[in-house]
Tab-separated table of C-alpha atoms in Angstrom:
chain	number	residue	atom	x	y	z
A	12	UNK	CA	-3.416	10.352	13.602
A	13	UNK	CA	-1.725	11.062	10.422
A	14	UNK	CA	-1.939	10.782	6.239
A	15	UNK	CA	-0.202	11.264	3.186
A	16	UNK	CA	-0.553	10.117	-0.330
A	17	UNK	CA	0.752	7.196	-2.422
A	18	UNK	CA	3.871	7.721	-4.333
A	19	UNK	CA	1.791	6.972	-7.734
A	20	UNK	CA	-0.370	9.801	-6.702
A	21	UNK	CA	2.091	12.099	-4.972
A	22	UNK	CA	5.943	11.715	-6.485
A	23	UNK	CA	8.626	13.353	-7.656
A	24	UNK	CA	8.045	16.870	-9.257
A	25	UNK	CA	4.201	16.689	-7.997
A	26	UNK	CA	3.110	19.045	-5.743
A	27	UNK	CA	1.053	16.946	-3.418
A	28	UNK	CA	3.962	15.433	-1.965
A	29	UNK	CA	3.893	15.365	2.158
A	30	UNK	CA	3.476	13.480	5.202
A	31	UNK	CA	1.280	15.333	8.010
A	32	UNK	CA	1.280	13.561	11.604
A	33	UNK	CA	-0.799	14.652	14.492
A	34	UNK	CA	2.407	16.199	16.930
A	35	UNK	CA	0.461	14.277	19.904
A	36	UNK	CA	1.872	11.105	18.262
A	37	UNK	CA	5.667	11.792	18.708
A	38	UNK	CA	7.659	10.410	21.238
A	39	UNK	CA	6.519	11.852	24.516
A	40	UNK	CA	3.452	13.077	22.863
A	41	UNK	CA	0.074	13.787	24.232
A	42	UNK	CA	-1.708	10.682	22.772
A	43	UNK	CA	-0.615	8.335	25.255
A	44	UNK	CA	-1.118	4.968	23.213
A	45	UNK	CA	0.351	6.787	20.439
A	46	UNK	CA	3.024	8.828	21.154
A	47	UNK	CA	6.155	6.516	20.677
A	48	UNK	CA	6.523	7.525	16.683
A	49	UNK	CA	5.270	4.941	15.224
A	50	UNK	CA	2.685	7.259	13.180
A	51	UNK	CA	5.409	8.636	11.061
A	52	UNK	CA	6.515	5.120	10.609
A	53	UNK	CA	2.856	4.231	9.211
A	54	UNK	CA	2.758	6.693	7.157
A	55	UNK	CA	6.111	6.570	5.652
A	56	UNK	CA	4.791	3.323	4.576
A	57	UNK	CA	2.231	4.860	2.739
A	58	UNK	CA	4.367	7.326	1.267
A	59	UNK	CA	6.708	4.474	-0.062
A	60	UNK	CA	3.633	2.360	-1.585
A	61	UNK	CA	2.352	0.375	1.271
A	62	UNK	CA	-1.492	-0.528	1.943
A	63	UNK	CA	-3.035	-0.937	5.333
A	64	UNK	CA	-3.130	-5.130	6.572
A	65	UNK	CA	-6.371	-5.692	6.703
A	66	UNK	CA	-6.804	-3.735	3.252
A	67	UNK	CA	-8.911	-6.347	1.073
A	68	UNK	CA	-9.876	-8.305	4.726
A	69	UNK	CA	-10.025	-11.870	4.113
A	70	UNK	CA	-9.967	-11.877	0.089
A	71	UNK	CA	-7.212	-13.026	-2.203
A	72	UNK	CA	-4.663	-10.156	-2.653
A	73	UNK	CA	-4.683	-8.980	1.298
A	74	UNK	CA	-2.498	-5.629	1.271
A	75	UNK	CA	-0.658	-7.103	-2.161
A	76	UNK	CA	2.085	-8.202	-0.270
A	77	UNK	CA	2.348	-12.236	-0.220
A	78	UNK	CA	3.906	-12.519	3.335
A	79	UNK	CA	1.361	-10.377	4.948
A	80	UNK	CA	-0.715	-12.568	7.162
A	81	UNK	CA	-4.334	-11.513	5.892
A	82	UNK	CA	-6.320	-9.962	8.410
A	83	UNK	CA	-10.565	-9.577	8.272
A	84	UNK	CA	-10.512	-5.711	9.501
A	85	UNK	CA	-8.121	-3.447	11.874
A	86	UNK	CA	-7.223	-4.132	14.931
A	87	UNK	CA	-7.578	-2.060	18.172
A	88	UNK	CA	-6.303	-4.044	20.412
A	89	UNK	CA	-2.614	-5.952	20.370
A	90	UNK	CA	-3.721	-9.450	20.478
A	91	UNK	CA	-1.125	-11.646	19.195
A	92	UNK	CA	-3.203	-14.779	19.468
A	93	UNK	CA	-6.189	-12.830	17.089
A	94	UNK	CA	-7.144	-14.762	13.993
A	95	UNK	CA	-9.966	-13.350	11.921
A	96	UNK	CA	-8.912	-14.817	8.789
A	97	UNK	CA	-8.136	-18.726	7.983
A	98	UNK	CA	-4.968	-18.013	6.136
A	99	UNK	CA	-1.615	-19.304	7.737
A	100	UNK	CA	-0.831	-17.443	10.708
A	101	UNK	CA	-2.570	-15.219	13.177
A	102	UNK	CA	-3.577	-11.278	12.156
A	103	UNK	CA	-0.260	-9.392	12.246
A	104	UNK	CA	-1.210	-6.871	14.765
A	105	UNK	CA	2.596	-6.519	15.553
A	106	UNK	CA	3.503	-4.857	11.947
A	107	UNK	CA	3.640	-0.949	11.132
A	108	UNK	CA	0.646	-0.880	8.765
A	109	UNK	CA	-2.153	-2.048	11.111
A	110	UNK	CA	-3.653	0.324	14.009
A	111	UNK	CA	-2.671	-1.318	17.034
A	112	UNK	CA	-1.023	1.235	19.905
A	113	UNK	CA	2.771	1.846	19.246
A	114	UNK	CA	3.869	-0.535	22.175
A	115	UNK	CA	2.677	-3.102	19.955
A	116	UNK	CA	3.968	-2.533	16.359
A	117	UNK	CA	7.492	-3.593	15.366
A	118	UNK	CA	8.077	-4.473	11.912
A	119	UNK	CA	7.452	-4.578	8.222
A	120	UNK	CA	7.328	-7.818	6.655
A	121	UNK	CA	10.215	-8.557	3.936
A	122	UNK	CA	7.806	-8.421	1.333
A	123	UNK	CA	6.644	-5.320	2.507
A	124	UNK	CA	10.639	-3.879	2.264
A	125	UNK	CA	10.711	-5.265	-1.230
A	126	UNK	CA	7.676	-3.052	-2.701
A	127	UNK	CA	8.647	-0.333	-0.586
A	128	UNK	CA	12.546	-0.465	-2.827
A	129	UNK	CA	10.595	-1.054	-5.612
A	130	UNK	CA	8.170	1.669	-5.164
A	131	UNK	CA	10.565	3.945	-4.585
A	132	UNK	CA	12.867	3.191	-7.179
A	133	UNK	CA	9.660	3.262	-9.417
A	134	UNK	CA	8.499	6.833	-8.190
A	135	UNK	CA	11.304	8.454	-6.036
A	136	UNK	CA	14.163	7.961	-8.124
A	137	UNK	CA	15.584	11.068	-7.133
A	138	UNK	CA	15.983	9.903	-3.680
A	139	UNK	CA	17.122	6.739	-4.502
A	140	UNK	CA	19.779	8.416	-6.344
A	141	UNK	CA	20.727	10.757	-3.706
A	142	UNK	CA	20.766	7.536	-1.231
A	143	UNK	CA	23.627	6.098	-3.628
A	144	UNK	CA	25.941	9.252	-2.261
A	145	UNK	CA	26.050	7.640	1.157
A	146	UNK	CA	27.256	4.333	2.002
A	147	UNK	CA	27.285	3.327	5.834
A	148	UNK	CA	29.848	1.735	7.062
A	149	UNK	CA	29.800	-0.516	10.497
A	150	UNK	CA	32.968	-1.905	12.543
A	151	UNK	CA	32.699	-3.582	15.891
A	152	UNK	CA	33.028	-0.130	17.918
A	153	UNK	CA	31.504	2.369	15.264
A	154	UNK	CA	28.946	2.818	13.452
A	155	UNK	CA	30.046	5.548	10.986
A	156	UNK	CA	28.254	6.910	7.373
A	157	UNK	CA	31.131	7.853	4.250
A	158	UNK	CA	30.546	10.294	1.683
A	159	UNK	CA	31.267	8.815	-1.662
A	160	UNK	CA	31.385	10.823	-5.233
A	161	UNK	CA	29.975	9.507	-7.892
């Protein structure tokens, strides 16, 4: 459905640096189980230093990321009640970095935000310092993004 690289393998001022999705997986897409987006979201987690769940299945270190529920191997097939592992908690079939169909997926975990920032402050700090330039701003009937100089 879609790959890039890892951002220790692929960032700034290297010129393997690139996200490919299958165009079947955007929204409205051909690939019917697949075609709400959710690819690019996968990969983006790649690209910012994210592993698959079920990376290391059941062992120790998971996909690095503490508040990953461990899971043995990918899932298919969005059972929330699935527990292949005997961890706490069932196999997150629900977050971005398994390979359940897009009706299923709907988060990152906050550990998983936390290496993401880190990864990209680590190996994108280019964007991270372009990010700096805009602060969003929210009031009760806008939402509204301000340009600041630095």
């Amino acid at each position: 459905l879609g790959w890039t690289r890892f951002p220790w393998s692929s960032g700034e001022g290297k010129q393997v640096n690139y996200i490919v999705i299958n165009s079947g997986t955007v929204p409205g897409g051909s690939l019917k189980t697949f075609n709400e987006g959710m690819t690019l979201v996968h990969e983006c987690g790649h690209w910012f230093g994210l592993y698959h769940t079920f990376h290391f299945g059941c062992g120790t270190e998971g996909d690095f990321i503490a508040d990953t529920p461990m899971e043995n191997r990918a899932n298919y097939v969005c059972d929330y009640n699935k527990d292949s592992c005997d961890d706490e908690g069932n196999d997150p079939v629900w977050n971005f970095m398994g390979y359940t169909d897009d009706a299923c997926v709907i988060a990152f975990t906050p550990g998983q935000r936390r290496r993401m920032h880190k990864m990209t402050i680590n190996y994108r700090p280019k964007l991270v310092a372009a990010s700096k330039r805009w602060i969003p701003t929210t009031t009760s009937t806008q939402s509204t993004t301000t340009k600041t100089t630095t």
